[in-house]
PDB file of C-alpha atoms in Angstrom:
ATOM      1  CA  MET A   1     -19.970 -21.139 -21.469  1.00  0.00           C
ATOM      2  CA  THR A   2     -21.956 -24.041 -20.419  1.00  0.00           C
ATOM      3  CA  ALA A   3     -25.122 -24.273 -18.216  1.00  0.00           C
ATOM      4  CA  TYR A   4     -25.360 -26.218 -15.115  1.00  0.00           C
ATOM      5  CA  ALA A   5     -28.034 -27.609 -12.862  1.00  0.00           C
ATOM      6  CA  TYR A   6     -27.547 -30.668 -10.704  1.00  0.00           C
ATOM      7  CA  THR A   7     -30.879 -32.368  -9.520  1.00  0.00           C
ATOM      8  CA  THR A   8     -28.781 -35.664  -7.110  1.00  0.00           C
ATOM      9  CA  ARG A   9     -26.693 -35.770  -4.211  1.00  0.00           C
ATOM     10  CA  ALA A  10     -24.033 -37.526  -6.575  1.00  0.00           C
ATOM     11  CA  GLU A  11     -23.963 -35.045  -9.877  1.00  0.00           C
ATOM     12  CA  VAL A  12     -23.179 -32.459  -7.105  1.00  0.00           C
ATOM     13  CA  GLN A  13     -20.138 -34.463  -5.941  1.00  0.00           C
ATOM     14  CA  THR A  14     -19.124 -35.267  -9.840  1.00  0.00           C
ATOM     15  CA  ALA A  15     -19.506 -31.322  -9.961  1.00  0.00           C
ATOM     16  CA  PHE A  16     -17.418 -30.741  -6.561  1.00  0.00           C
ATOM     17  CA  ASN A  17     -14.438 -32.779  -8.142  1.00  0.00           C
ATOM     18  CA  THR A  18     -14.559 -30.817 -11.450  1.00  0.00           C
ATOM     19  CA  LEU A  19     -14.724 -27.873  -9.323  1.00  0.00           C
ATOM     20  CA  ALA A  20     -11.385 -29.204  -7.369  1.00  0.00           C
ATOM     21  CA  LYS A  21      -9.484 -30.152 -10.680  1.00  0.00           C
ATOM     22  CA  LEU A  22     -10.243 -27.301 -12.502  1.00  0.00           C
ATOM     23  CA  GLU A  23      -9.257 -24.678  -9.108  1.00  0.00           C
ATOM     24  CA  SER A  24      -5.996 -26.467  -9.156  1.00  0.00           C
ATOM     25  CA  ARG A  25      -5.042 -26.094 -12.843  1.00  0.00           C
ATOM     26  CA  LEU A  26      -5.664 -22.276 -12.472  1.00  0.00           C
ATOM     27  CA  GLU A  27      -3.564 -22.439  -9.383  1.00  0.00           C
ATOM     28  CA  SER A  28      -0.905 -24.494 -11.347  1.00  0.00           C
ATOM     29  CA  LYS A  29      -1.263 -21.934 -14.186  1.00  0.00           C
ATOM     30  CA  ALA A  30      -0.757 -18.788 -11.846  1.00  0.00           C
ATOM     31  CA  ALA A  31       2.390 -20.567 -10.148  1.00  0.00           C
ATOM     32  CA  LYS A  32       3.492 -21.033 -13.368  1.00  0.00           C
ATOM     33  CA  LEU A  33       2.722 -17.654 -14.432  1.00  0.00           C
ATOM     34  CA  LYS A  34       4.265 -16.087 -11.218  1.00  0.00           C
ATOM     35  CA  THR A  35       8.267 -18.145 -11.481  1.00  0.00           C
ATOM     36  CA  LYS A  36       8.152 -16.706 -15.417  1.00  0.00           C
ATOM     37  CA  ILE A  37       7.816 -13.362 -13.985  1.00  0.00           C
ATOM     38  CA  ALA A  38      10.034 -13.604 -11.132  1.00  0.00           C
ATOM     39  CA  ALA A  39      12.628 -15.059 -14.164  1.00  0.00           C
ATOM     40  CA  MET A  40      11.960 -12.130 -16.567  1.00  0.00           C
ATOM     41  CA  GLN A  41      12.395  -9.910 -13.865  1.00  0.00           C
ATOM     42  CA  ALA A  42      15.756 -11.357 -12.848  1.00  0.00           C
ATOM     43  CA  LYS A  43      16.878 -11.201 -16.136  1.00  0.00           C
ATOM     44  CA  HIS A  44      15.901  -8.097 -17.169  1.00  0.00           C
ATOM     45  CA  GLU A  45      17.571  -6.547 -13.867  1.00  0.00           C
ATOM     46  CA  ALA A  46      20.418  -8.462 -14.531  1.00  0.00           C
ATOM     47  CA  GLU A  47      20.999  -7.001 -18.113  1.00  0.00           C
ATOM     48  CA  THR A  48      20.354  -3.567 -17.063  1.00  0.00           C
ATOM     49  CA  ALA A  49      22.620  -3.834 -13.809  1.00  0.00           C
ATOM     50  CA  ALA A  50      25.155  -1.782 -15.643  1.00  0.00           C
ATOM     51  CA  ASP A  51      23.295   0.883 -17.351  1.00  0.00           C
ATOM     52  CA  MET A  52      21.705   1.179 -13.869  1.00  0.00           C
ATOM     53  CA  ALA A  53      25.257   1.755 -11.934  1.00  0.00           C
ATOM     54  CA  GLU A  54      26.416   4.077 -15.158  1.00  0.00           C
ATOM     55  CA  ILE A  55      23.254   6.339 -14.896  1.00  0.00           C
ATOM     56  CA  SER A  56      24.189   6.437 -10.383  1.00  0.00           C
ATOM     57  CA  ALA A  57      27.748   7.481 -10.842  1.00  0.00           C
ATOM     58  CA  ILE A  58      26.909  10.021 -13.837  1.00  0.00           C
ATOM     59  CA  ARG A  59      23.719  11.711 -11.592  1.00  0.00           C
ATOM     60  CA  ALA A  60      26.519  11.723  -9.115  1.00  0.00           C
ATOM     61  CA  ALA A  61      29.314  13.343 -10.618  1.00  0.00           C
ATOM     62  CA  VAL A  62      26.626  16.394 -12.136  1.00  0.00           C
ATOM     63  CA  SER A  63      25.374  16.706  -8.396  1.00  0.00           C
ATOM     64  CA  VAL A  64      29.142  17.159  -7.347  1.00  0.00           C
ATOM     65  CA  TYR A  65      29.883  19.512  -9.933  1.00  0.00           C
ATOM     66  CA  ALA A  66      26.497  21.286  -9.642  1.00  0.00           C
ATOM     67  CA  GLU A  67      27.257  22.194  -5.901  1.00  0.00           C
ATOM     68  CA  GLN A  68      30.891  23.022  -6.743  1.00  0.00           C
ATOM     69  CA  ASN A  69      29.627  25.603  -9.323  1.00  0.00           C
ATOM     70  CA  ARG A  70      26.156  26.626  -7.846  1.00  0.00           C
ATOM     71  CA  ALA A  71      27.143  30.386  -7.762  1.00  0.00           C
ATOM     72  CA  GLU A  72      28.137  30.239 -11.730  1.00  0.00           C
ATOM     73  CA  LEU A  73      25.198  28.084 -12.858  1.00  0.00           C
ATOM     74  CA  THR A  74      22.475  30.108 -11.229  1.00  0.00           C
ATOM     75  CA  GLY A  75      23.884  33.786 -11.530  1.00  0.00           C
ATOM     76  CA  ASN A  76      25.072  34.170  -8.090  1.00  0.00           C
ATOM     77  CA  GLY A  77      21.467  32.782  -6.447  1.00  0.00           C
ATOM     78  CA  LYS A  78      19.279  35.053  -9.034  1.00  0.00           C
ATOM     79  CA  THR A  79      17.845  31.490 -10.478  1.00  0.00           C
ATOM     80  CA  LYS A  80      17.145  27.743  -8.980  1.00  0.00           C
ATOM     81  CA  THR A  81      17.422  26.514 -12.750  1.00  0.00           C
ATOM     82  CA  ALA A  82      20.609  25.786 -14.625  1.00  0.00           C
ATOM     83  CA  LYS A  83      20.125  24.463 -18.704  1.00  0.00           C
ATOM     84  CA  ILE A  84      23.058  22.389 -19.863  1.00  0.00           C
ATOM     85  CA  GLY A  85      22.907  20.951 -23.108  1.00  0.00           C
ATOM     86  CA  ASN A  86      19.902  18.919 -23.297  1.00  0.00           C
ATOM     87  CA  GLY A  87      19.929  18.730 -19.660  1.00  0.00           C
ATOM     88  CA  CYS A  88      18.785  20.765 -16.239  1.00  0.00           C
ATOM     89  CA  ILE A  89      19.768  21.273 -13.393  1.00  0.00           C
ATOM     90  CA  LYS A  90      17.693  22.715 -10.377  1.00  0.00           C
ATOM     91  CA  TRP A  91      17.810  23.768  -6.843  1.00  0.00           C
ATOM     92  CA  ARG A  92      14.143  22.821  -5.342  1.00  0.00           C
ATOM     93  CA  LYS A  93      13.454  23.517  -1.488  1.00  0.00           C
ATOM     94  CA  GLN A  94      11.849  20.574   0.374  1.00  0.00           C
ATOM     95  CA  PRO A  95       8.277  21.268   2.667  1.00  0.00           C
ATOM     96  CA  ALA A  96       9.811  20.783   6.627  1.00  0.00           C
ATOM     97  CA  LYS A  97       8.686  17.307   8.280  1.00  0.00           C
ATOM     98  CA  VAL A  98       8.337  15.499  11.276  1.00  0.00           C
ATOM     99  CA  GLU A  99      10.338  12.479  11.696  1.00  0.00           C
ATOM    100  CA  ILE A 100       9.609   9.984  14.685  1.00  0.00           C
ATOM    101  CA  THR A 101      12.101   7.941  15.689  1.00  0.00           C
ATOM    102  CA  GLY A 102      11.223   7.666  19.517  1.00  0.00           C
ATOM    103  CA  ASP A 103       8.523   5.785  21.533  1.00  0.00           C
ATOM    104  CA  MET A 104       5.230   7.228  20.979  1.00  0.00           C
ATOM    105  CA  ALA A 105       4.113   7.393  24.478  1.00  0.00           C
ATOM    106  CA  ALA A 106       7.386   8.586  25.907  1.00  0.00           C
ATOM    107  CA  ILE A 107       7.084  11.760  23.005  1.00  0.00           C
ATOM    108  CA  PHE A 108       3.256  12.144  23.996  1.00  0.00           C
ATOM    109  CA  THR A 109       4.448  12.662  27.731  1.00  0.00           C
ATOM    110  CA  ALA A 110       7.123  15.303  26.760  1.00  0.00           C
ATOM    111  CA  LEU A 111       4.480  17.489  25.026  1.00  0.00           C
ATOM    112  CA  LYS A 112       2.370  17.077  27.989  1.00  0.00           C
ATOM    113  CA  ARG A 113       4.350  17.497  30.479  1.00  0.00           C
ATOM    114  CA  ARG A 114       5.759  20.908  28.237  1.00  0.00           C
ATOM    115  CA  LYS A 115       2.066  22.093  28.145  1.00  0.00           C
ATOM    116  CA  LEU A 116       2.250  20.997  24.428  1.00  0.00           C
ATOM    117  CA  ALA A 117      -0.672  19.510  24.364  1.00  0.00           C
ATOM    118  CA  ARG A 118      -2.409  20.866  21.162  1.00  0.00           C
ATOM    119  CA  PHE A 119       0.305  18.803  19.514  1.00  0.00           C
ATOM    120  CA  ILE A 120      -1.277  15.736  20.182  1.00  0.00           C
ATOM    121  CA  ARG A 121      -4.664  14.748  17.813  1.00  0.00           C
ATOM    122  CA  VAL A 122      -6.966  13.347  19.796  1.00  0.00           C
ATOM    123  CA  LYS A 123      -9.690  10.954  17.057  1.00  0.00           C
ATOM    124  CA  GLU A 124     -12.816   9.954  18.111  1.00  0.00           C
ATOM    125  CA  GLU A 125     -13.953   7.013  16.653  1.00  0.00           C
ATOM    126  CA  LEU A 126     -17.237   4.390  17.046  1.00  0.00           C
ATOM    127  CA  ASP A 127     -16.443   1.173  18.546  1.00  0.00           C
ATOM    128  CA  LYS A 128     -18.507  -1.113  16.722  1.00  0.00           C
ATOM    129  CA  ALA A 129     -17.990  -3.911  18.912  1.00  0.00           C
ATOM    130  CA  ALA A 130     -18.914  -2.162  21.718  1.00  0.00           C
ATOM    131  CA  ILE A 131     -22.283  -1.597  19.575  1.00  0.00           C
ATOM    132  CA  LEU A 132     -22.712  -4.787  18.860  1.00  0.00           C
ATOM    133  CA  LYS A 133     -22.291  -5.850  22.432  1.00  0.00           C
ATOM    134  CA  GLU A 134     -24.611  -3.920  24.188  1.00  0.00           C
ATOM    135  CA  ALA A 135     -26.962  -3.146  21.475  1.00  0.00           C
ATOM    136  CA  THR A 136     -29.986  -3.034  23.423  1.00  0.00           C
ATOM    137  CA  ALA A 137     -28.288   0.027  25.806  1.00  0.00           C
ATOM    138  CA  ILE A 138     -29.339   2.317  22.572  1.00  0.00           C
ATOM    139  CA  LYS A 139     -33.386   3.199  23.361  1.00  0.00           C
ATOM    140  CA  THR A 140     -34.066   5.229  20.884  1.00  0.00           C
ATOM    141  CA  PRO A 141     -32.915   5.703  17.260  1.00  0.00           C
ATOM    142  CA  ILE A 142     -29.834   7.210  16.343  1.00  0.00           C
ATOM    143  CA  GLN A 143     -30.433   9.099  12.674  1.00  0.00           C
ATOM    144  CA  GLY A 144     -27.438   7.319  10.493  1.00  0.00           C
ATOM    145  CA  LEU A 145     -26.758   4.191  13.436  1.00  0.00           C
ATOM    146  CA  ASN A 146     -28.145   1.314  11.995  1.00  0.00           C
ATOM    147  CA  ILE A 147     -27.612  -2.322  13.908  1.00  0.00           C
ATOM    148  CA  ILE A 148     -27.695  -4.974  11.053  1.00  0.00           C
ATOM    149  CA  SER A 149     -28.363  -8.601  12.086  1.00  0.00           C
ATOM    150  CA  GLY A 150     -25.928 -10.872  10.768  1.00  0.00           C
ATOM    151  CA  GLY A 151     -27.135 -13.194   7.975  1.00  0.00           C
ATOM    152  CA  GLU A 152     -26.666 -16.549   6.315  1.00  0.00           C
ATOM    153  CA  VAL A 153     -24.163 -17.059   3.277  1.00  0.00           C
ATOM    154  CA  LEU A 154     -23.932 -19.796   1.131  1.00  0.00           C
ATOM    155  CA  SER A 155     -20.260 -20.802   0.675  1.00  0.00           C
ATOM    156  CA  ILE A 156     -19.055 -23.530  -1.605  1.00  0.00           C
ATOM    157  CA  GLU A 157     -15.539 -25.047  -0.891  1.00  0.00           C
ATOM    158  CA  THR A 158     -13.600 -27.352  -2.581  1.00  0.00           C
ATOM    159  CA  GLY A 159     -10.362 -29.900  -1.136  1.00  0.00           C
ATOM    160  CA  GLY A 160     -12.785 -31.360   1.585  1.00  0.00           C
ATOM    161  CA  GLU A 161     -12.842 -28.211   3.281  1.00  0.00           C
ATOM    162  CA  SER A 162     -15.787 -27.698   5.686  1.00  0.00           C
TER     163      SER A 162
END
């Protein structure tokens, strides 16, 4: 890697031109890579589509067989697993879950109306924007809460942006 040091505005201007060319080259190579990856993925999907369809069809047929013959396969419910050849069929319970398909406001209202507010979680969090607006309202320091004044950051941009 080359060490750079600039002493004049003209040298920095040349450096910006070089930066812009290098960044453009990187973006171009990244775009080409993305195109190649997309082409490879499309080729892979095309090559494996028939296998994926066959796997899906076989799994569906095995599922139908398993459900139709569950009593025989599980010894009338004595087991939840049936080993067949080099494969295995398992029946597993899924945990219950809550699915929300309606308007949250309407659900909250219905829960409150039915005196089921215990099912509503209220989350407390600091409003950092409000604290910054009214930092002077905090007369004495609060342990664990610091207000840090904004600083200045040097930014180097290419392409005529400012």
